[in-house]
Tab-separated table of C-alpha atoms and ligand atoms in Angstrom:
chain	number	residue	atom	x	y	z
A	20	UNK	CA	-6.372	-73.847	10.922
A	21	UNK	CA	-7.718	-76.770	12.803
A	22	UNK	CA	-10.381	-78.585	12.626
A	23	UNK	CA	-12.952	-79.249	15.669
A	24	UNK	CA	-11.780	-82.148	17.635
A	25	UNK	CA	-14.963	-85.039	16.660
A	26	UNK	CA	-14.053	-87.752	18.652
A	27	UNK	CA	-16.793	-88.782	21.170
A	28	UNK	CA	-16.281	-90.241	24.064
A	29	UNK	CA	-14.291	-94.117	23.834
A	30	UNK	CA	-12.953	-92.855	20.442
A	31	UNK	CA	-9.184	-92.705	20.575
A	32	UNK	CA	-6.020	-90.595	18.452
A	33	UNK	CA	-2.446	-91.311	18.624
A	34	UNK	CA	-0.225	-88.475	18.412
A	35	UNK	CA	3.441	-88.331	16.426
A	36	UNK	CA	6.114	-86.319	17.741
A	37	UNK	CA	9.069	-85.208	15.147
A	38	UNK	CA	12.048	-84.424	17.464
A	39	UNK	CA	14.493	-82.026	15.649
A	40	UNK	CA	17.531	-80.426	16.804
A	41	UNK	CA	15.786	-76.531	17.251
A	42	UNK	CA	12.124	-78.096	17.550
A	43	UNK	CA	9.408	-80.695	18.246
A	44	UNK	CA	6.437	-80.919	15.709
A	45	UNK	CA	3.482	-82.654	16.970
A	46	UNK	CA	0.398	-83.550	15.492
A	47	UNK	CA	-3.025	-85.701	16.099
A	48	UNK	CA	-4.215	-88.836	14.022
A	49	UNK	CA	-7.737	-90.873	14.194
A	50	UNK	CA	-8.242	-93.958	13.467
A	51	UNK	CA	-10.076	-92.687	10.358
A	52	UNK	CA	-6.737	-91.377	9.174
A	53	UNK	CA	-8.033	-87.827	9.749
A	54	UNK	CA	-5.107	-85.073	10.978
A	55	UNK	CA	-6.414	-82.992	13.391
A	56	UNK	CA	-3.729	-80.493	13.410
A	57	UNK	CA	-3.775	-78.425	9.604
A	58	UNK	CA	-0.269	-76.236	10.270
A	59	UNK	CA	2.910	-77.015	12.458
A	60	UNK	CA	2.826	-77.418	16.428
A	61	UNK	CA	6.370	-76.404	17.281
A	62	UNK	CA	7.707	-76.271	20.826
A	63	UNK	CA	11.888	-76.014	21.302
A	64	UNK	CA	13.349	-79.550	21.194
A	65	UNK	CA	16.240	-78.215	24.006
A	66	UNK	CA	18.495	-81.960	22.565
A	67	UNK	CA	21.503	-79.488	23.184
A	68	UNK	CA	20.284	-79.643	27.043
A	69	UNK	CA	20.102	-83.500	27.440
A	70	UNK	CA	17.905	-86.581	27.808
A	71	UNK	CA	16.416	-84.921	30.715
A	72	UNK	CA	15.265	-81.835	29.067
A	73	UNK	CA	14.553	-83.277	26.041
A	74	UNK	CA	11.866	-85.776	27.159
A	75	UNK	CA	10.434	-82.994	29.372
A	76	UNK	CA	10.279	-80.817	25.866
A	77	UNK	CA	8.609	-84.310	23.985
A	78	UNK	CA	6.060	-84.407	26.994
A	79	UNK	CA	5.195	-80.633	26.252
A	80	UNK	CA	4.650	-81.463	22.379
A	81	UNK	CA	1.971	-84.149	23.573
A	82	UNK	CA	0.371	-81.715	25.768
A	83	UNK	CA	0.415	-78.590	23.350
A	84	UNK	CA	-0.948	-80.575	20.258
A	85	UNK	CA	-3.862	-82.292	22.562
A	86	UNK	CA	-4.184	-78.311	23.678
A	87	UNK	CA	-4.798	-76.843	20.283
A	88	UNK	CA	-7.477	-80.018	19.197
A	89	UNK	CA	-9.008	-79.892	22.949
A	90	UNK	CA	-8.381	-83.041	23.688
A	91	UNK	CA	-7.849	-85.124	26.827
A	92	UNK	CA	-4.572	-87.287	27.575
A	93	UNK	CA	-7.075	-90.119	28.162
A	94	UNK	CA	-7.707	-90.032	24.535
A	95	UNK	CA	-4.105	-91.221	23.251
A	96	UNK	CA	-4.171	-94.691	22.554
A	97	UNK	CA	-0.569	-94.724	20.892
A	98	UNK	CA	2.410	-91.820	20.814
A	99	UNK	CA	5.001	-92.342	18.022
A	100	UNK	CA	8.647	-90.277	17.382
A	101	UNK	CA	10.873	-89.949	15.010
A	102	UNK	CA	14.466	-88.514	15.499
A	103	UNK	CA	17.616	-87.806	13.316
A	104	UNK	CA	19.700	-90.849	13.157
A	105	UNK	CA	21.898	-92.713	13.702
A	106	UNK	CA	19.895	-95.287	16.121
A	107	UNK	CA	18.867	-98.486	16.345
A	108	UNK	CA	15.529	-99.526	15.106
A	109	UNK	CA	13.835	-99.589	18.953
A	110	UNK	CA	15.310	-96.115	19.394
A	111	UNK	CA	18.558	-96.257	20.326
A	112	UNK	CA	20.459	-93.217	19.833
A	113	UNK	CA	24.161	-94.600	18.623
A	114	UNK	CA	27.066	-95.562	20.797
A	115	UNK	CA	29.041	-93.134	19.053
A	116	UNK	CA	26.475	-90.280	19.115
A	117	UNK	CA	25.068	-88.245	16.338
A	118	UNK	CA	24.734	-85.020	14.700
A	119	UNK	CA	22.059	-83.753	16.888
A	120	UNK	CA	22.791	-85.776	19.845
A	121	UNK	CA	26.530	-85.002	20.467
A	122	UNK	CA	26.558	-84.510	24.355
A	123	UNK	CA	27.947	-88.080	26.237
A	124	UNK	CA	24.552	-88.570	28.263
A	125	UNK	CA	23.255	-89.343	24.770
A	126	UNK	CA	25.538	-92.026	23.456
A	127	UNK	CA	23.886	-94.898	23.426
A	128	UNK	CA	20.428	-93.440	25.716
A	129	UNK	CA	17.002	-95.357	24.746
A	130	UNK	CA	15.085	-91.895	23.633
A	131	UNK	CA	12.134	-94.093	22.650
A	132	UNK	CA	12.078	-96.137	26.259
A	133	UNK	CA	12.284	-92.988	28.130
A	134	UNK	CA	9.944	-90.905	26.521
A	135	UNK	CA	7.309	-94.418	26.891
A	136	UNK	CA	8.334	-94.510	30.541
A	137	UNK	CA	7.779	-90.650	31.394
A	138	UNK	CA	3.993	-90.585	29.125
A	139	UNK	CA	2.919	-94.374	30.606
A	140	UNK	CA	1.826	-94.936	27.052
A	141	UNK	CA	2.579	-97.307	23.761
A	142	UNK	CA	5.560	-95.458	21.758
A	143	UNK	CA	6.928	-96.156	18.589
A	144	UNK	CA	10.445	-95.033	16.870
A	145	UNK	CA	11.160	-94.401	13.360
A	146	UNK	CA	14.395	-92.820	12.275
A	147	UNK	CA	12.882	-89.600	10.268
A	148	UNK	CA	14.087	-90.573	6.910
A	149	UNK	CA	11.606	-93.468	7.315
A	150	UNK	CA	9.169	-91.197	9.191
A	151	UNK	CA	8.771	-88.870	6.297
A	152	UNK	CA	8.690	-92.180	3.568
A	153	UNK	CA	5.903	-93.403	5.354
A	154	UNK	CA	3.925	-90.092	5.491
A	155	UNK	CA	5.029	-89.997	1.549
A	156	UNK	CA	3.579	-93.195	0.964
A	157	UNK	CA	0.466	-93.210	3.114
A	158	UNK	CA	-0.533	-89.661	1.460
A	159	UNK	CA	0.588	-90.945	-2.671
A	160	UNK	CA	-1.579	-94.182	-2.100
A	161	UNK	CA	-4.675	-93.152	0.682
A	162	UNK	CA	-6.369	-95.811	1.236
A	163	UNK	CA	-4.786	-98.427	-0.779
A	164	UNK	CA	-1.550	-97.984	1.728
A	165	UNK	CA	-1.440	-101.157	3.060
A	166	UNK	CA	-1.817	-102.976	0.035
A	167	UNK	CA	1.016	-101.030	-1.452
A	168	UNK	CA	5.191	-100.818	-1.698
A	169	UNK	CA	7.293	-97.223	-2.162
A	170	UNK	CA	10.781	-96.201	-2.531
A	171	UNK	CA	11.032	-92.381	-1.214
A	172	UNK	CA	13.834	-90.398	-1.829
A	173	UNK	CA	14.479	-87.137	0.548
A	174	UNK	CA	16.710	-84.680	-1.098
A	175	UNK	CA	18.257	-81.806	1.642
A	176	UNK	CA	21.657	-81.534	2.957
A	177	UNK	CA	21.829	-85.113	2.741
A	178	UNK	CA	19.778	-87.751	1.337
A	179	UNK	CA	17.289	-89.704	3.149
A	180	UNK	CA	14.268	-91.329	2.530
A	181	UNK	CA	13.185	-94.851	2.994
A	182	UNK	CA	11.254	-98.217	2.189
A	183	UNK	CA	7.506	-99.117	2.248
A	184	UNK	CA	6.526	-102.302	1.538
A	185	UNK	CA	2.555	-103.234	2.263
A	186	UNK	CA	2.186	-99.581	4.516
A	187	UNK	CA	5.001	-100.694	6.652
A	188	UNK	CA	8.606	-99.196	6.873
A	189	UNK	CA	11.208	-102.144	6.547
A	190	UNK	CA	13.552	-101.298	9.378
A	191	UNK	CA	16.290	-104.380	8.815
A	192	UNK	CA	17.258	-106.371	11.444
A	193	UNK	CA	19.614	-103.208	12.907
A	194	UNK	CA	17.361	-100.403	11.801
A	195	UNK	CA	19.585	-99.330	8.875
A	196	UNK	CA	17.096	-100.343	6.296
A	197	UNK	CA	16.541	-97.483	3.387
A	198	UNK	CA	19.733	-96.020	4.071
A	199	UNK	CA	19.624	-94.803	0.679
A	200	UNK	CA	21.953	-92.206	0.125
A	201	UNK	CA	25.133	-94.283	0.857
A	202	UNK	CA	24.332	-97.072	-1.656
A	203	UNK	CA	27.090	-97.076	-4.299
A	204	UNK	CA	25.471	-96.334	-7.774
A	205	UNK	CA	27.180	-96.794	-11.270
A	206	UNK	CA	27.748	-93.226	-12.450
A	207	UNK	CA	29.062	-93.498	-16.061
A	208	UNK	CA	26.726	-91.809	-18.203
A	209	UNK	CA	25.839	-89.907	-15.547
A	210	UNK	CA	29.166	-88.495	-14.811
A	211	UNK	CA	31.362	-86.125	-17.869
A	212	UNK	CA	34.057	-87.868	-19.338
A	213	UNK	CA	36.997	-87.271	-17.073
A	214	UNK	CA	34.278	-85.848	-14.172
A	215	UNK	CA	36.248	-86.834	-10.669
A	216	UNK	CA	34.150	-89.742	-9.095
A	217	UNK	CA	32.148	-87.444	-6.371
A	218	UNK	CA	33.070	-88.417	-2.410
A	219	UNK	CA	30.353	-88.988	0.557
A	220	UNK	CA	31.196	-87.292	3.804
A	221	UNK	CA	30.741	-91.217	4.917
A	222	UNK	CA	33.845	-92.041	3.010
A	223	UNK	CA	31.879	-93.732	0.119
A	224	UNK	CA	32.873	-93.048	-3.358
A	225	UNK	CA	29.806	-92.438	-5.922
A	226	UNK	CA	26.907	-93.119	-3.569
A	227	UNK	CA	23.782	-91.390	-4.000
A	228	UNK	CA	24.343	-88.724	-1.877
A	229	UNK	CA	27.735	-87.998	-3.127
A	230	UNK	CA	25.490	-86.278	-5.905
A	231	UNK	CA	22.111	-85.894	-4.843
A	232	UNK	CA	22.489	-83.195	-1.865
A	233	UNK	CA	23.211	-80.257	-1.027
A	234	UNK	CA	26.670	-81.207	0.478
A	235	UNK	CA	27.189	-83.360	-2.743
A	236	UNK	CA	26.396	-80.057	-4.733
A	237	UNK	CA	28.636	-78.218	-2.283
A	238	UNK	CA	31.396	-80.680	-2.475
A	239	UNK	CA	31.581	-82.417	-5.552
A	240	UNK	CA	29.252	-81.077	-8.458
A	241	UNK	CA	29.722	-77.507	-8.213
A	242	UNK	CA	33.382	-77.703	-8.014
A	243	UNK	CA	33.938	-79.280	-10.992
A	244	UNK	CA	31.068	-77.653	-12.871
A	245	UNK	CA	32.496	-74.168	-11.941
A	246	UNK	CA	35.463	-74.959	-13.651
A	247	UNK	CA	33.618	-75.792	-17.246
A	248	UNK	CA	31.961	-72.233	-17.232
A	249	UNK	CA	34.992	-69.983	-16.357
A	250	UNK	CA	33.226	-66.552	-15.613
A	251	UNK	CA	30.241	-68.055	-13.976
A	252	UNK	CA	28.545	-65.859	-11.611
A	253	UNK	CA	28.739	-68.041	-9.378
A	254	UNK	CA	32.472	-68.286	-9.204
A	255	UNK	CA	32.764	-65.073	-7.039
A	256	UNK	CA	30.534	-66.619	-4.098
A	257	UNK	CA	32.260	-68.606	-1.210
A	258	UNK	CA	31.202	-72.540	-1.803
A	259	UNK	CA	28.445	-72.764	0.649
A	260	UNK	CA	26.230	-70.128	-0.306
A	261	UNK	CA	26.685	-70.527	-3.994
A	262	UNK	CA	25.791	-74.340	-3.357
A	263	UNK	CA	22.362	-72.688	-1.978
A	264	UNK	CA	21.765	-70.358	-5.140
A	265	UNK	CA	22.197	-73.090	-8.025
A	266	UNK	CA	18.542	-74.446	-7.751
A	267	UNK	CA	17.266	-70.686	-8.002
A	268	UNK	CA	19.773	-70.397	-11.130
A	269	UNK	CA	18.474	-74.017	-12.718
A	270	UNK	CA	14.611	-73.133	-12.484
A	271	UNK	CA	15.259	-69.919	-14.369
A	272	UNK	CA	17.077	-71.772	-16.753
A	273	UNK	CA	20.837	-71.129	-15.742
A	274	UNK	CA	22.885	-73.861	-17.805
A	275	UNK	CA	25.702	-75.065	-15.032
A	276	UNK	CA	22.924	-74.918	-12.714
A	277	UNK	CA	20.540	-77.140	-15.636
A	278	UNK	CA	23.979	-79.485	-15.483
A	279	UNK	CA	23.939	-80.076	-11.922
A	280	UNK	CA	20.268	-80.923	-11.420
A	281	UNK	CA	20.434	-82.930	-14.433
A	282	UNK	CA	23.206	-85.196	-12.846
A	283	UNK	CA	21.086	-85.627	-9.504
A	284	UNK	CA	17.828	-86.676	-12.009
A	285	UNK	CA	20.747	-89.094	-13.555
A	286	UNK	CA	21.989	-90.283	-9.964
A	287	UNK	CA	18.127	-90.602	-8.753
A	288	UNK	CA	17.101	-92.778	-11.698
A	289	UNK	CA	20.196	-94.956	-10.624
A	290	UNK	CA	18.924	-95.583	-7.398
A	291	UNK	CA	15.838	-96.392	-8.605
A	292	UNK	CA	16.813	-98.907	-11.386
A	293	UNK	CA	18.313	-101.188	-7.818
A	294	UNK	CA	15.224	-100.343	-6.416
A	295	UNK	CA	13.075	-101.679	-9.334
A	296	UNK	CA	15.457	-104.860	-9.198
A	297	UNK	CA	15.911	-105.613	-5.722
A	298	UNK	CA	11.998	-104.937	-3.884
A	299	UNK	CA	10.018	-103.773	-7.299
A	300	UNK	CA	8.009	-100.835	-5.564
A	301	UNK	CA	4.564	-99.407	-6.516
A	302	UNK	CA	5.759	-95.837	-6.615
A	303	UNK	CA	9.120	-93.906	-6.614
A	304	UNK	CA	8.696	-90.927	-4.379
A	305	UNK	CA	11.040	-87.818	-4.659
A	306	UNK	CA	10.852	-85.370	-2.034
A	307	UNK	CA	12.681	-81.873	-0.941
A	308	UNK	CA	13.633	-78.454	-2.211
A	309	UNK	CA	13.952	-79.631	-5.561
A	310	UNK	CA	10.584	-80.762	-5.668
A	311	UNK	CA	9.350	-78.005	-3.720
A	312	UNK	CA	10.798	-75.335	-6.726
A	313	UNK	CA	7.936	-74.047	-9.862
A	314	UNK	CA	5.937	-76.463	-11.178
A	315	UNK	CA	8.048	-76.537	-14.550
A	316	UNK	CA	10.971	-77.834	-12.860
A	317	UNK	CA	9.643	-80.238	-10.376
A	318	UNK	CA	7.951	-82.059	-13.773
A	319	UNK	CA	11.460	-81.735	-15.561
A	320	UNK	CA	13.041	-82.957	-12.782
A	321	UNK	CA	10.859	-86.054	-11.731
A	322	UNK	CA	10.814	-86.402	-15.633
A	323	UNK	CA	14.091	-86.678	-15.546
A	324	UNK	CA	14.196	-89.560	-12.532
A	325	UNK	CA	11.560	-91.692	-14.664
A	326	UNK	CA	14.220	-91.471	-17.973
A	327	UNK	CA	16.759	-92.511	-15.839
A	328	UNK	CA	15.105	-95.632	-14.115
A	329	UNK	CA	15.237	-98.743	-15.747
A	330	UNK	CA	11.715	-100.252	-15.899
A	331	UNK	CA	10.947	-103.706	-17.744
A	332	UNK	CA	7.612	-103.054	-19.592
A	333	UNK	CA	5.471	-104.717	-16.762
A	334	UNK	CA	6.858	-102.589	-14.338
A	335	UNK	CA	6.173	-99.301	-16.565
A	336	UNK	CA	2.738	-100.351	-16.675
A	337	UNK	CA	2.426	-99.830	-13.020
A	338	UNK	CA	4.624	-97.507	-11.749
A	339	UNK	CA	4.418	-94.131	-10.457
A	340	UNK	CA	7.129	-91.240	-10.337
A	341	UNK	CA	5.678	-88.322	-7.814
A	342	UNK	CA	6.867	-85.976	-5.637
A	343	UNK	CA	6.243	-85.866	-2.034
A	344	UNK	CA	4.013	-83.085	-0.412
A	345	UNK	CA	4.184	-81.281	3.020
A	346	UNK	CA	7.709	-82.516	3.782
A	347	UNK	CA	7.632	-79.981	6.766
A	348	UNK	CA	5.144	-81.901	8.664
A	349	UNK	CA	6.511	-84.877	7.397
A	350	UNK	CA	8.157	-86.508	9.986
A	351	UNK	CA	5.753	-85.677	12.752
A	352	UNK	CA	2.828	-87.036	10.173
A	353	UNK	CA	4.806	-90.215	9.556
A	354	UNK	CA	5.534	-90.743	12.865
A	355	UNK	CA	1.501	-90.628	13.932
A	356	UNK	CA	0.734	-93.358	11.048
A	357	UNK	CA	3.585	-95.866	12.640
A	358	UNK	CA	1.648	-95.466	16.247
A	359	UNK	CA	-1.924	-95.803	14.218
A	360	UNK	CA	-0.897	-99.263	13.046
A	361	UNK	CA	0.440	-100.449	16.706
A	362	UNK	CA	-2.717	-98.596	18.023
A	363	UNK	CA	-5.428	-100.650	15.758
A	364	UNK	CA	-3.978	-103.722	16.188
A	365	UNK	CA	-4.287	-102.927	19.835
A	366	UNK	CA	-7.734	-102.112	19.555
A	367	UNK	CA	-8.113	-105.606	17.778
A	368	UNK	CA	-7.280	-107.527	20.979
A	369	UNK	CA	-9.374	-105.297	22.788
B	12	LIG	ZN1	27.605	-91.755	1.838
């Protein structure tokens, strides 16, 4: 479950924080780059009662995760969080609100400043797209992290993921780096002939997420599908649950359910082919469900990806395609390697 807390006295953790909209997930990183916390640390999140509440419930994630490792508060050098988005790149929940932060005391509230203020400690934001892309990368590369770049792409209800480049996240100058399921793609060849040109719930037509996501399953890809295989089982089922059943359908080999996932492979390798152009990563990382499903389809899928992205020779030769692990502790694990770095260069000026 968890191992014995080894730090002696003087050593130091940081601890990440993963703020949800049900839950906080906490967990405890050494400088080594050891966690100290094997499963999740879950305490309610309580973002549907307000800042207030919600700090209060971030401050009881600290103290629970130092409870289970039996450590001391004195022992946290650094404390980072991740959130949903969309904020600014200090932490700034948006003027205009956001999916999990809907209530007006949000709009615009400095989650990141506030939860510093209330601990008296060093904290550091990610949005948890970028969160879990750093956890990808730092995990894919171990040791070499720092002297390593990654593209991640996080495939759930929408698409997330983010940018690496030398172990860091690039955040942009307004935090909306690696926004990467709203950047347009070209979808012919990836689309049927005469296939409507799938619509983001942003208003984009044919951006990544348009296909690759659940909604974009929901929305666009089933829809269309359905009506190419008249008789379908699925075609009984109200939209949103038979959006849910196609990946069960595709890994045992169901053919409109083959389609579909083949189109997100298509729309993936898209994304990619920019990526290879525009920052020329180390590693493409694919997380989520569909990576999560048997082993037979995660390789045809990722397989799939790596068709799909253009590669010049010299970039074959180095590139990797994998999928991401652990995407449950993801954020909360991301999160902990943003305040490591802030944490050992503190240590430096020590
Ligand atoms: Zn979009």
């Amino acid at each position: 479950m968890t191992a014995p807390a080894q730090t002696s006295s003087g050593a130091w953790v940081v601890v990440g924080i993963d703020n949800g909209g049900t839950a906080n997930n906490a967990t405890v990183l050494t400088p080594a780059g050891d966690f100290l916390v094997a499963n999740l640390v879950e305490v309610p999140s309580r973002v549907n009662e307000g800042p207030v509440a919600a700090v209060d419930a971030m401050e009881l994630a600290l103290t629970t995760v130092l409870g289970v490792t039996g450590l001391p508060r004195s022992a946290v050098r650094a404390v980072g969080l991740d959130t949903p988005g969309p904020a600014s790149a200090d932490g700034v929940i948006s003027s205009k609100g956001a999916t999990n932060f809907s209530e007006p005391a949000w709009w615009g509230f400095d989650i990141r400043g506030a939860l510093e203020d209330r601990l008296a400690l060093p904290v550091v934001y990610n949005n948890d797209g970028n969160a879990a892309a750093l956890y990808a990368h730092h995990e894919h590369f171990g040791s070499e992290a720092v002297r390593r770049s990654s593209v991640s792409a996080i495939v759930g209800t929408g698409l997330g993921g983010g940018v690496v480049e030398r172990g860091q996240v690039v955040r942009g100058a307004a935090g909306m780096a690696g926004e990467l399921g709203h950047v347009q793609i070209p979808l012919d060849g990836v689309l049927e002939p005469g296939q409507p040109l799938p619509r983001c719930n942003c208003g984009n037509l044919g951006d990544v997420e348009s296909v690759v996501s659940l909604t974009g399953i929901r929305n666009n890809l089933l829809p269309y599908w359905l009506a190419r295989y008249p008789g379908h089982p699925l075609a009984d089922v109200p939209l949103d649950q038979a959006a849910k059943a196609v990946r069960g359908l595709a890994v045992a080999g169901d053919e409109l359910g083959l389609a579909i996932f083949a189109q997100q492979a298509g729309a993936l390798g898209r994304l990619f082919t920019i990526a290879a152009n525009f920052t020329d990563p180390h590693a493409y990382l694919v997380g989520g469900g569909v990576v999560e499903a048997e082993p037979h389809f995660r390789e045809w899928f990722l397989s799939g990806v790596e068709q799909a992205t253009a590669l010049r020779e010299e970039q074959r030769r180095i590139a990797h395609f994998a999928a991401v692990p652990d995407l449950d502790m993801a954020g909360a694990r991301g999160a902990a390697v943003a305040a490591l770095a802030v944490a050992a260069r503190q240590s430096i000026d020590d």
